[in-house]
Amino acid sequence: MKLNLIRPLAFFDLETTGINVGSDRIVEIAILKAMPDGSELVKTLRVHPDMPIPLQSSLIHGIYDKDIADAPKFNEVAAEIAEFIGDADLAGYNSNRFDIPVLLEEFLRAGVDFDMTGRRFVDVQNVFHQMEQRTLRAAYKFYCGQDIINAHSAEADIKATYHVLLAQLDRYENVDFEDKQGNISQPVKNDVDALHAFTNMNKPVDFAGRMVFNENGEEVFNFGKHKNKTVEQVFDTEPSYYAWMKQGDFPLYTKKKLEEIWTRWNKKKELSRAAKMPATPRPADPAGNPVKPKPAAVQSRPQQAGGQSAPQPKKEKPAVNVTPDMLEQLKMKFGK
């Protein structure tokens, strides 16, 4: 089917250093410009993001630091990209929430005034999600061919969820699945361990997703200025971040997991300090044999001239607070 276009529609996709719209950068941009006459123009550029690409991101899109070492920075190609798009409307997959905001951030950093006035935006993902809804009701209808009776009551919903899983196990038995790295497997199995692995792809530490495990099994922050840094690394450089999170508006379970990491980190620091402390050397005789210290009772007293022991200073008795009862007893004893 040919698109009915009045003006060009530019489909574009970005590969980036991460998913934070405000701080992550473009490493590749591909644009397919569908023209009203049915022709298509394509431009693809790799871009140096002016920052290291986190390994987690490279494993998804396959672009590593070495691949963009000689690529131009975005500000060097921003005008070229803006000119290629021209006055076209914009389209993409999840583009309204991610690709368009990221592209606009890059244009603003580069000082390019990319006018959005009057443009139309087509997000293909929204068509998919709205026409093929991902609600429990839609899943029950799709997999089980029935409508939920008493939908949104807890018991009806949980029974429907159970039957949807059973239907999924039947439907996807021995069915191939290709992940973002191109690996093919058959992950939907009648096995809880396999289902756990397949349905927890982001490996959250705290379920709210504020912290996730990286490929080395280390906890890393998944938001904010320390995104993609390990939690312990942040504690090393900015320990006050722990207090900020503990006092902030974060889920209690997130704070619980954060406290566990903080406690573990502190124990490591204490062990490291103890290992660095030098051992106190013991006294030795001229032959190098250790000398045992004399007990306090038999240690010799300092000698005066003539060989006599120096008198030891008298120990002062501790001061006693005088009470009114004590004064009365003294008066009775001395008759005063």
XYZ file of C-alpha atoms in Angstrom:
336
model
C 0.000 0.000 0.000
C 1.313 3.438 -0.914
C 1.195 6.114 1.774
C -1.144 8.989 1.009
C 1.163 11.931 1.673
C 0.833 15.658 1.151
C 4.382 16.284 2.317
C 7.300 13.943 3.181
C 7.138 11.669 6.217
C 10.560 11.042 7.814
C 10.776 7.736 9.665
C 13.799 7.812 11.952
C 15.416 5.715 14.626
C 18.189 6.490 17.097
C 20.760 4.313 18.782
C 22.016 6.018 21.922
C 24.296 5.720 24.935
C 21.257 5.046 27.133
C 17.611 5.881 27.707
C 17.863 9.124 29.674
C 16.430 11.791 27.379
C 18.255 14.632 29.106
C 21.764 13.206 29.418
C 22.256 10.380 26.919
C 23.568 10.972 23.410
C 23.037 9.696 19.869
C 25.557 7.223 18.445
C 23.640 6.446 15.250
C 20.711 7.983 13.395
C 18.902 6.436 10.435
C 16.247 8.316 8.474
C 13.930 6.963 5.773
C 12.170 9.865 4.094
C 8.994 8.739 2.325
C 8.127 11.211 -0.418
C 4.633 12.077 -1.730
C 5.529 10.611 -5.156
C 6.262 7.200 -3.566
C 10.052 7.472 -3.692
C 12.229 6.981 -0.629
C 15.409 8.705 0.534
C 17.634 7.111 3.189
C 20.426 8.617 5.285
C 22.351 6.828 8.047
C 25.063 8.438 10.160
C 27.137 7.281 13.088
C 27.931 9.987 15.594
C 30.579 10.356 18.286
C 28.583 10.949 21.489
C 31.413 12.809 23.257
C 31.135 10.312 26.114
C 31.894 6.582 26.584
C 29.174 4.180 25.462
C 28.145 2.003 28.447
C 28.672 -1.691 27.802
C 24.998 -2.383 28.573
C 23.980 -0.168 25.655
C 26.642 -1.545 23.304
C 25.399 -5.081 23.938
C 21.947 -3.994 22.725
C 22.774 -2.042 19.566
C 26.213 -3.499 18.784
C 28.015 -0.137 18.557
C 31.154 0.144 20.693
C 33.504 3.049 21.397
C 35.968 1.824 18.766
C 33.216 1.895 16.130
C 32.611 5.630 16.488
C 36.161 6.725 17.399
C 36.532 8.625 14.099
C 32.869 9.570 13.655
C 31.836 13.263 13.662
C 30.180 14.757 16.716
C 26.510 15.648 16.462
C 27.141 19.389 16.309
C 29.233 18.758 13.185
C 26.380 17.022 11.327
C 23.338 18.653 12.973
C 22.755 21.104 10.135
C 23.064 18.275 7.563
C 20.478 16.176 9.425
C 18.078 19.093 9.831
C 18.371 19.918 6.121
C 17.727 16.289 5.119
C 14.567 16.097 7.236
C 13.467 19.487 5.988
C 9.779 20.223 6.590
C 8.830 16.530 6.776
C 6.503 15.145 9.373
C 8.138 12.671 11.775
C 7.456 8.986 12.383
C 9.047 6.206 14.389
C 8.512 3.424 16.902
C 8.141 4.842 20.425
C 9.344 8.060 18.796
C 7.006 10.410 20.682
C 8.420 9.376 24.065
C 12.054 8.837 23.146
C 13.469 9.488 19.662
C 11.911 12.909 19.093
C 12.820 14.286 22.567
C 16.404 12.997 22.253
C 16.801 14.459 18.754
C 15.517 17.836 19.941
C 17.967 17.806 22.867
C 20.845 17.193 20.460
C 19.693 19.968 18.114
C 19.494 22.406 21.052
C 23.012 21.474 22.239
C 24.275 22.031 18.699
C 22.539 25.409 18.448
C 20.325 24.314 15.537
C 16.812 25.775 15.550
C 14.797 22.754 14.401
C 11.302 24.166 14.086
C 8.583 21.756 15.204
C 5.708 24.112 14.409
C 3.057 22.503 12.216
C 4.733 19.087 11.997
C 2.752 15.876 12.471
C 4.043 12.949 14.532
C 3.197 9.306 13.837
C 4.210 6.838 16.543
C 3.793 3.303 15.168
C 4.093 1.770 18.645
C 0.998 3.637 19.780
C -0.971 2.232 16.851
C 0.148 -1.257 17.870
C -0.594 -0.826 21.575
C -3.986 0.728 21.058
C -5.203 -1.627 18.370
C -3.709 -4.706 20.060
C -4.267 -3.774 23.666
C -2.012 -5.287 26.321
C -4.600 -5.395 29.110
C -5.451 -8.581 30.992
C -8.889 -8.545 29.360
C -7.272 -8.396 25.895
C -4.774 -11.134 26.796
C -7.544 -13.430 28.075
C -9.545 -12.859 24.897
C -6.472 -13.414 22.690
C -5.118 -16.544 24.391
C -8.249 -18.143 25.825
C -10.894 -16.890 23.397
C -13.209 -15.785 26.202
C -14.275 -12.651 28.038
C -13.523 -12.263 31.740
C -16.669 -12.452 33.840
C -16.556 -9.927 36.710
C -13.434 -8.296 35.285
C -11.431 -6.172 37.755
C -12.518 -8.230 40.740
C -9.350 -9.654 42.276
C -10.450 -13.297 42.129
C -11.659 -13.141 38.518
C -8.491 -11.340 37.404
C -6.109 -13.754 39.091
C -7.919 -16.785 37.673
C -7.740 -15.200 34.230
C -4.005 -14.544 34.682
C -3.438 -18.184 35.621
C -5.316 -19.441 32.560
C -3.501 -16.980 30.278
C -0.154 -18.432 31.399
C -1.368 -21.976 30.729
C -2.494 -20.918 27.246
C 0.847 -19.178 26.621
C 2.728 -22.354 27.520
C 0.655 -24.250 24.963
C 0.925 -21.577 22.250
C 4.674 -20.914 22.537
C 5.940 -24.436 23.197
C 8.988 -24.978 20.935
C 8.490 -21.517 19.366
C 11.684 -19.580 18.530
C 12.322 -16.147 20.021
C 15.017 -13.748 18.799
C 16.363 -11.220 21.316
C 17.841 -7.798 20.567
C 21.297 -9.279 20.087
C 20.009 -11.722 17.464
C 20.234 -14.752 19.776
C 17.546 -17.350 19.081
C 16.089 -19.503 21.845
C 12.852 -21.131 22.986
C 12.364 -19.352 26.314
C 8.673 -20.044 27.058
C 8.825 -23.378 28.831
C 6.801 -25.138 31.476
C 9.522 -24.346 33.984
C 9.432 -21.602 36.605
C 13.180 -20.900 36.420
C 12.968 -20.404 32.649
C 9.875 -18.186 32.974
C 11.580 -16.139 35.683
C 14.604 -15.535 33.457
C 12.448 -14.566 30.461
C 10.102 -12.218 32.329
C 12.822 -10.420 34.341
C 15.025 -9.257 31.474
C 16.021 -5.990 33.165
C 17.319 -7.776 36.295
C 16.031 -5.238 38.826
C 17.619 -5.000 42.251
C 14.665 -3.284 43.890
C 11.718 -4.036 41.540
C 11.043 -0.329 41.122
C 13.973 -0.373 38.708
C 15.968 2.374 40.439
C 18.838 -0.111 40.615
C 19.537 -3.017 38.268
C 22.216 -5.659 37.946
C 24.774 -5.213 35.179
C 26.351 -8.046 33.200
C 28.887 -8.577 36.023
C 26.167 -9.011 38.639
C 26.929 -5.596 40.202
C 24.207 -3.220 41.352
C 24.110 -0.072 39.206
C 21.918 2.998 39.387
C 19.285 3.106 36.655
C 18.336 6.789 36.914
C 19.666 10.270 37.476
C 23.158 11.703 37.299
C 24.798 8.417 38.343
C 22.944 6.256 35.832
C 24.970 3.167 34.791
C 27.493 3.679 37.621
C 27.804 0.932 40.217
C 26.243 1.798 43.554
C 29.509 1.104 45.403
C 31.412 3.338 42.982
C 29.023 6.187 43.812
C 29.440 5.533 47.538
C 33.217 5.805 47.045
C 33.005 9.194 45.332
C 29.809 10.693 46.794
C 28.732 8.921 49.999
C 26.190 11.684 50.690
C 24.116 10.253 47.809
C 23.088 7.459 50.182
C 21.620 9.947 52.681
C 19.884 11.825 49.867
C 18.148 8.655 48.683
C 17.274 7.506 52.202
C 15.578 10.843 52.867
C 14.039 11.114 49.396
C 10.730 10.010 47.951
C 11.802 6.496 46.978
C 9.976 3.207 47.614
C 10.721 1.591 50.973
C 12.008 -1.562 49.303
C 14.422 0.522 47.228
C 15.726 2.058 50.461
C 15.992 -1.383 52.048
C 18.148 -2.733 49.205
C 20.197 0.468 49.205
C 20.866 0.053 52.937
C 22.012 -3.547 52.394
C 24.544 -2.365 49.809
C 25.645 0.486 52.108
C 26.230 -1.940 54.995
C 28.224 -4.287 52.768
C 30.257 -1.383 51.399
C 31.098 -0.143 54.907
C 32.259 -3.598 55.974
C 34.566 -3.742 52.962
C 35.983 -0.331 53.903
C 36.620 -1.434 57.492
C 38.377 -4.620 56.363
C 40.465 -2.619 53.914
C 41.535 -0.160 56.632
C 42.391 -2.993 59.029
C 44.524 -4.700 56.382
C 46.512 -1.497 55.815
C 47.300 -0.891 59.544
C 50.948 -1.884 60.354
C 51.461 -4.443 63.135
C 53.141 -3.079 66.327
C 56.700 -4.518 66.482
C 57.637 -6.432 69.664
C 60.912 -5.516 71.479
C 63.876 -7.828 70.848
C 67.284 -8.483 72.437
C 70.552 -7.921 70.519
C 70.261 -11.462 69.115
C 66.863 -10.660 67.634
C 64.867 -12.809 70.077
C 61.584 -11.275 71.257
C 61.704 -9.927 74.809
C 58.720 -10.443 77.049
C 57.750 -7.332 79.000
C 58.203 -7.656 82.787
C 55.068 -7.834 84.914
C 54.216 -4.534 86.477
C 54.832 -5.931 90.008
C 58.494 -6.803 89.399
C 59.532 -3.888 87.282
C 62.483 -2.141 88.892
C 62.007 1.233 90.501
C 64.042 4.174 89.275
C 67.395 4.434 91.137
C 68.704 7.476 92.956
C 72.372 8.266 93.362
C 73.917 5.729 95.783
C 71.814 2.843 94.569
C 68.740 3.652 96.672
C 65.364 3.388 95.134
C 63.687 6.678 94.455
C 60.638 7.281 96.641
C 57.427 6.671 94.866
C 54.954 9.548 94.723
C 52.006 9.106 97.032
C 48.763 8.372 95.327
C 46.200 11.042 95.984
C 42.900 9.866 97.348
C 39.944 10.772 95.252
C 38.030 13.811 96.451
C 34.885 13.106 98.449
C 31.833 15.287 98.273
C 30.873 16.554 101.784
C 27.228 16.013 102.583
C 25.089 17.645 105.323
C 24.929 14.276 107.171
C 28.712 14.134 107.318
C 28.850 17.665 108.821
C 26.340 16.701 111.508
C 28.415 13.628 112.453
C 31.564 15.785 112.771
C 29.733 18.231 115.029
C 28.621 15.393 117.321
C 32.134 13.896 117.420
C 33.987 17.118 118.253
C 31.227 18.781 120.217
C 30.895 21.737 117.923
